[in-house]
Amino acid sequence: ELAFEFTGSQAAKKRLAHLINMIAKNSPTGKKVLEDAAKSGYSVGFELLANSCGTCSKEDKKILLNPCMTDAKLTTTFAHESRHAQQDMRGIDSHFCTYDIATELRLRRSKEADAQAVALQTALEIRAATHDGSAFKAFKEAYPPIVANIPLHSADRPIEKVVADRNMNMSIAFRGWFDQQDLVSAYEHGYLKAHLESVDGKDETEQLH
C-alpha cells in the first residue's frame, strides 16, 4: 500500500507489509502519518528493544519496531513512531536544548502525547473499518488513562460517530497522556533526563537559561 523501505529478513518484511496494509487500508489517520514517513525517506524494520515497543530516529531515518510485541500492539506503535517522523518533517526541532529547559520539557511531553493521540485514533478507525478490536484493546490495556474519558460507542453513539469525532478524540487522548503519572515519570527519567544530561558544549548556566 505504501512505498516504505523495509530492512530485515523476508519473514520480517512480510510481517511489516501486513502491518502497513492493515493501517493504510483501514485508518485514514494512520495512513497519512505512515505515508509522510515513507515520503520523507524513513525505512522500517524490527529490532529487539529494551523496555520499548518502538523507536524513531530522525538522524538515521529509521523506524524500528520490537518483534517481541504482538501485531495488535505494533499497529498503534507503528502509527505512533510514524507520527514522530511526521513531527520532525513538519519542523518540530528534535535537537535537545534548542530551547530553555522548561520549554524543552513541555515540547517533549507534547510530542509524546500527540503521538499517542494519533495511535489511539488509528486503533479506533481500524476497529470501525474491520470490526477487529485487538489493536484498540491492546492500546486501552496499556494506557487506560488515555482512553478513559473518550465517549465510546453505545446504542445511541455508533462506532461511526466515535471515529468521526477525530479532533475531540485526539484532544482527549492528548490530555489523557498527562494523567499517567507513573508512565510520564518513567518517560522523563528514562528518556528526557538522559538526553538533557548528555548535551555537549553547554555549561550549567547555558542549560538553565
Short mmCIF file of C-alpha atoms in Angstrom, two decimals:
data_model
loop_
_atom_site.label_atom_id
_atom_site.label_comp_id
_atom_site.label_asym_id
_atom_site.label_seq_id
_atom_site.Cartn_x
_atom_site.Cartn_y
_atom_site.Cartn_z
CA GLU A 1 0.00 0.00 0.00
CA LEU A 2 2.86 2.41 0.78
CA ALA A 3 6.40 2.69 -0.55
CA PHE A 4 8.30 2.04 2.67
CA GLU A 5 11.83 0.72 2.51
CA PHE A 6 11.99 -2.47 4.57
CA THR A 7 15.01 -3.86 6.38
CA GLY A 8 15.48 -7.41 7.64
CA SER A 9 14.59 -10.92 6.54
CA GLN A 10 11.83 -11.93 4.15
CA ALA A 11 9.72 -13.06 7.10
CA ALA A 12 10.22 -9.68 8.76
CA LYS A 13 9.32 -7.84 5.57
CA LYS A 14 6.17 -9.91 5.21
CA ARG A 15 5.10 -9.04 8.74
CA LEU A 16 5.88 -5.36 8.20
CA ALA A 17 3.87 -5.37 4.95
CA HIS A 18 0.93 -6.83 6.86
CA LEU A 19 1.12 -4.05 9.48
CA ILE A 20 1.38 -1.35 6.82
CA ASN A 21 -1.56 -2.70 4.85
CA MET A 22 -3.72 -3.08 7.96
CA ILE A 23 -3.18 0.57 8.81
CA ALA A 24 -3.23 2.02 5.30
CA LYS A 25 -6.40 0.22 4.22
CA ASN A 26 -8.43 0.89 7.34
CA SER A 27 -7.25 4.09 9.03
CA PRO A 28 -7.06 7.45 7.22
CA THR A 29 -5.23 8.92 10.21
CA GLY A 30 -2.68 6.11 10.35
CA LYS A 31 -2.25 6.03 6.60
CA LYS A 32 -1.37 9.73 6.49
CA VAL A 33 1.38 9.50 9.12
CA LEU A 34 2.87 6.36 7.54
CA GLU A 35 2.67 7.96 4.09
CA ASP A 36 4.53 11.06 5.26
CA ALA A 37 7.20 8.99 6.98
CA ALA A 38 7.72 6.94 3.82
CA LYS A 39 7.87 10.05 1.62
CA SER A 40 10.45 11.56 3.96
CA GLY A 41 12.74 8.59 3.36
CA TYR A 42 12.24 6.63 6.56
CA SER A 43 12.85 2.90 6.49
CA VAL A 44 11.16 0.44 8.84
CA GLY A 45 12.47 -2.75 10.40
CA PHE A 46 12.49 -4.90 13.51
CA GLU A 47 14.98 -4.72 16.36
CA LEU A 48 14.92 -6.07 19.90
CA LEU A 49 14.44 -3.05 22.14
CA ALA A 50 14.79 -3.00 25.91
CA ASN A 51 11.63 -1.68 27.58
CA SER A 52 10.27 -0.22 24.36
CA CYS A 53 7.77 -1.16 21.67
CA GLY A 54 9.37 1.02 19.02
CA THR A 55 11.58 3.98 18.27
CA CYS A 56 12.03 6.64 15.60
CA SER A 57 15.42 8.10 14.68
CA LYS A 58 15.48 11.32 12.70
CA GLU A 59 19.25 11.11 12.24
CA ASP A 60 19.16 7.61 10.74
CA LYS A 61 15.73 7.98 9.13
CA LYS A 62 14.66 4.69 10.72
CA ILE A 63 11.55 3.44 12.46
CA LEU A 64 12.28 0.31 14.48
CA LEU A 65 9.63 -1.98 15.98
CA ASN A 66 10.13 -4.58 18.69
CA PRO A 67 9.40 -8.01 17.14
CA CYS A 68 8.55 -9.45 20.56
CA MET A 69 5.34 -7.43 20.63
CA THR A 70 2.08 -8.65 19.12
CA ASP A 71 0.80 -7.27 15.83
CA ALA A 72 -2.06 -5.68 17.77
CA LYS A 73 0.43 -3.71 19.86
CA LEU A 74 2.71 -2.89 16.94
CA THR A 75 -0.17 -1.50 14.88
CA THR A 76 -0.52 1.50 17.18
CA THR A 77 3.23 1.63 17.84
CA PHE A 78 3.89 1.98 14.11
CA ALA A 79 1.41 4.86 13.88
CA HIS A 80 2.96 6.45 16.97
CA GLU A 81 6.53 6.30 15.66
CA SER A 82 5.45 7.48 12.21
CA ARG A 83 3.83 10.49 13.87
CA HIS A 84 7.22 11.33 15.38
CA ALA A 85 8.71 11.18 11.88
CA GLN A 86 5.93 13.48 10.67
CA GLN A 87 6.56 15.89 13.55
CA ASP A 88 10.20 16.17 12.55
CA MET A 89 9.23 16.57 8.90
CA ARG A 90 6.99 19.48 9.85
CA GLY A 91 9.83 21.31 11.56
CA ILE A 92 9.50 20.43 15.23
CA ASP A 93 13.15 20.56 16.26
CA SER A 94 14.36 17.27 17.74
CA HIS A 95 17.76 18.57 18.88
CA PHE A 96 17.86 18.71 22.65
CA CYS A 97 18.45 22.04 24.37
CA THR A 98 17.41 24.12 21.39
CA TYR A 99 15.20 25.86 23.96
CA ASP A 100 15.39 26.53 27.70
CA ILE A 101 14.77 23.54 29.96
CA ALA A 102 11.14 24.35 30.80
CA THR A 103 10.21 24.78 27.13
CA GLU A 104 12.19 21.67 26.25
CA LEU A 105 10.20 19.55 28.71
CA ARG A 106 6.86 20.93 27.53
CA LEU A 107 7.80 20.27 23.90
CA ARG A 108 8.94 16.67 24.51
CA ARG A 109 5.88 15.86 26.59
CA SER A 110 3.61 17.34 23.95
CA LYS A 111 5.27 15.38 21.13
CA GLU A 112 4.73 12.14 23.03
CA ALA A 113 1.13 12.97 23.95
CA ASP A 114 0.41 13.91 20.34
CA ALA A 115 1.88 10.64 19.03
CA GLN A 116 -0.24 8.65 21.45
CA ALA A 117 -3.35 10.55 20.35
CA VAL A 118 -2.65 9.53 16.75
CA ALA A 119 -2.09 5.93 17.85
CA LEU A 120 -5.46 5.82 19.60
CA GLN A 121 -7.34 7.34 16.66
CA THR A 122 -5.69 4.82 14.35
CA ALA A 123 -6.90 1.97 16.56
CA LEU A 124 -10.44 3.37 16.65
CA GLU A 125 -10.57 3.70 12.86
CA ILE A 126 -9.29 0.16 12.33
CA ARG A 127 -11.87 -1.20 14.76
CA ALA A 128 -14.66 0.62 12.94
CA ALA A 129 -13.50 -0.50 9.49
CA THR A 130 -12.73 -4.14 10.26
CA HIS A 131 -14.68 -4.93 13.46
CA ASP A 132 -11.35 -6.19 14.79
CA GLY A 133 -10.80 -4.50 18.12
CA SER A 134 -7.49 -6.14 19.00
CA ALA A 135 -5.34 -3.05 18.38
CA PHE A 136 -7.72 -0.86 20.36
CA LYS A 137 -7.90 -3.41 23.18
CA ALA A 138 -4.10 -3.65 23.41
CA PHE A 139 -3.81 0.14 23.49
CA LYS A 140 -6.54 0.52 26.12
CA GLU A 141 -4.97 -2.11 28.37
CA ALA A 142 -1.56 -0.44 28.13
CA TYR A 143 -2.74 3.17 28.51
CA PRO A 144 -6.13 3.28 30.27
CA PRO A 145 -5.95 6.99 31.24
CA ILE A 146 -5.63 7.98 27.57
CA VAL A 147 -8.85 6.17 26.70
CA ALA A 148 -10.77 6.76 29.93
CA ASN A 149 -12.58 9.99 29.02
CA ILE A 150 -13.38 9.23 25.39
CA PRO A 151 -17.11 8.57 24.92
CA LEU A 152 -17.04 5.20 23.18
CA HIS A 153 -19.83 3.62 21.19
CA SER A 154 -23.18 2.76 22.73
CA ALA A 155 -26.74 2.27 21.49
CA ASP A 156 -27.09 5.99 20.77
CA ARG A 157 -23.46 6.56 19.80
CA PRO A 158 -22.47 4.24 16.93
CA ILE A 159 -18.83 3.49 16.25
CA GLU A 160 -19.01 5.60 13.07
CA LYS A 161 -19.84 8.63 15.24
CA VAL A 162 -16.95 7.88 17.57
CA VAL A 163 -14.50 7.72 14.67
CA ALA A 164 -15.89 10.86 13.04
CA ASP A 165 -15.16 12.91 16.16
CA ARG A 166 -11.44 12.74 15.39
CA ASN A 167 -10.46 16.13 16.78
CA MET A 168 -12.33 15.52 20.02
CA ASN A 169 -10.83 12.04 20.41
CA MET A 170 -7.31 13.28 19.87
CA SER A 171 -7.72 16.26 22.21
CA ILE A 172 -8.99 14.00 24.98
CA ALA A 173 -6.24 11.45 24.35
CA PHE A 174 -3.59 14.19 24.35
CA ARG A 175 -4.71 15.39 27.78
CA GLY A 176 -5.05 11.81 29.00
CA TRP A 177 -1.37 11.17 28.40
CA PHE A 178 -0.54 13.58 31.22
CA ASP A 179 -2.81 11.64 33.62
CA GLN A 180 -0.43 8.65 33.53
CA GLN A 181 1.81 9.92 36.30
CA ASP A 182 3.92 6.77 36.62
CA LEU A 183 4.40 6.48 32.87
CA VAL A 184 5.15 10.18 32.42
CA SER A 185 7.73 9.99 35.20
CA ALA A 186 9.32 6.87 33.71
CA TYR A 187 9.40 8.50 30.26
CA GLU A 188 11.13 11.59 31.59
CA HIS A 189 13.68 9.73 33.69
CA GLY A 190 14.44 7.14 31.04
CA TYR A 191 14.41 9.42 28.02
CA LEU A 192 14.47 13.14 28.67
CA LYS A 193 16.77 13.15 31.68
CA ALA A 194 19.43 11.08 29.94
CA HIS A 195 19.40 13.33 26.87
CA LEU A 196 19.49 16.54 28.86
CA GLU A 197 22.42 15.31 30.94
CA SER A 198 24.39 14.29 27.86
CA VAL A 199 24.13 17.58 25.95
CA ASP A 200 27.60 18.63 24.82
CA GLY A 201 29.01 22.13 24.61
CA LYS A 202 26.70 23.73 27.16
CA ASP A 203 27.70 24.66 30.67
CA GLU A 204 25.24 24.63 33.56
CA THR A 205 24.32 28.29 33.10
CA GLU A 206 23.54 27.83 29.42
CA GLN A 207 21.34 24.80 30.12
CA LEU A 208 19.30 26.60 32.76
CA HIS A 209 18.63 29.75 30.73
#
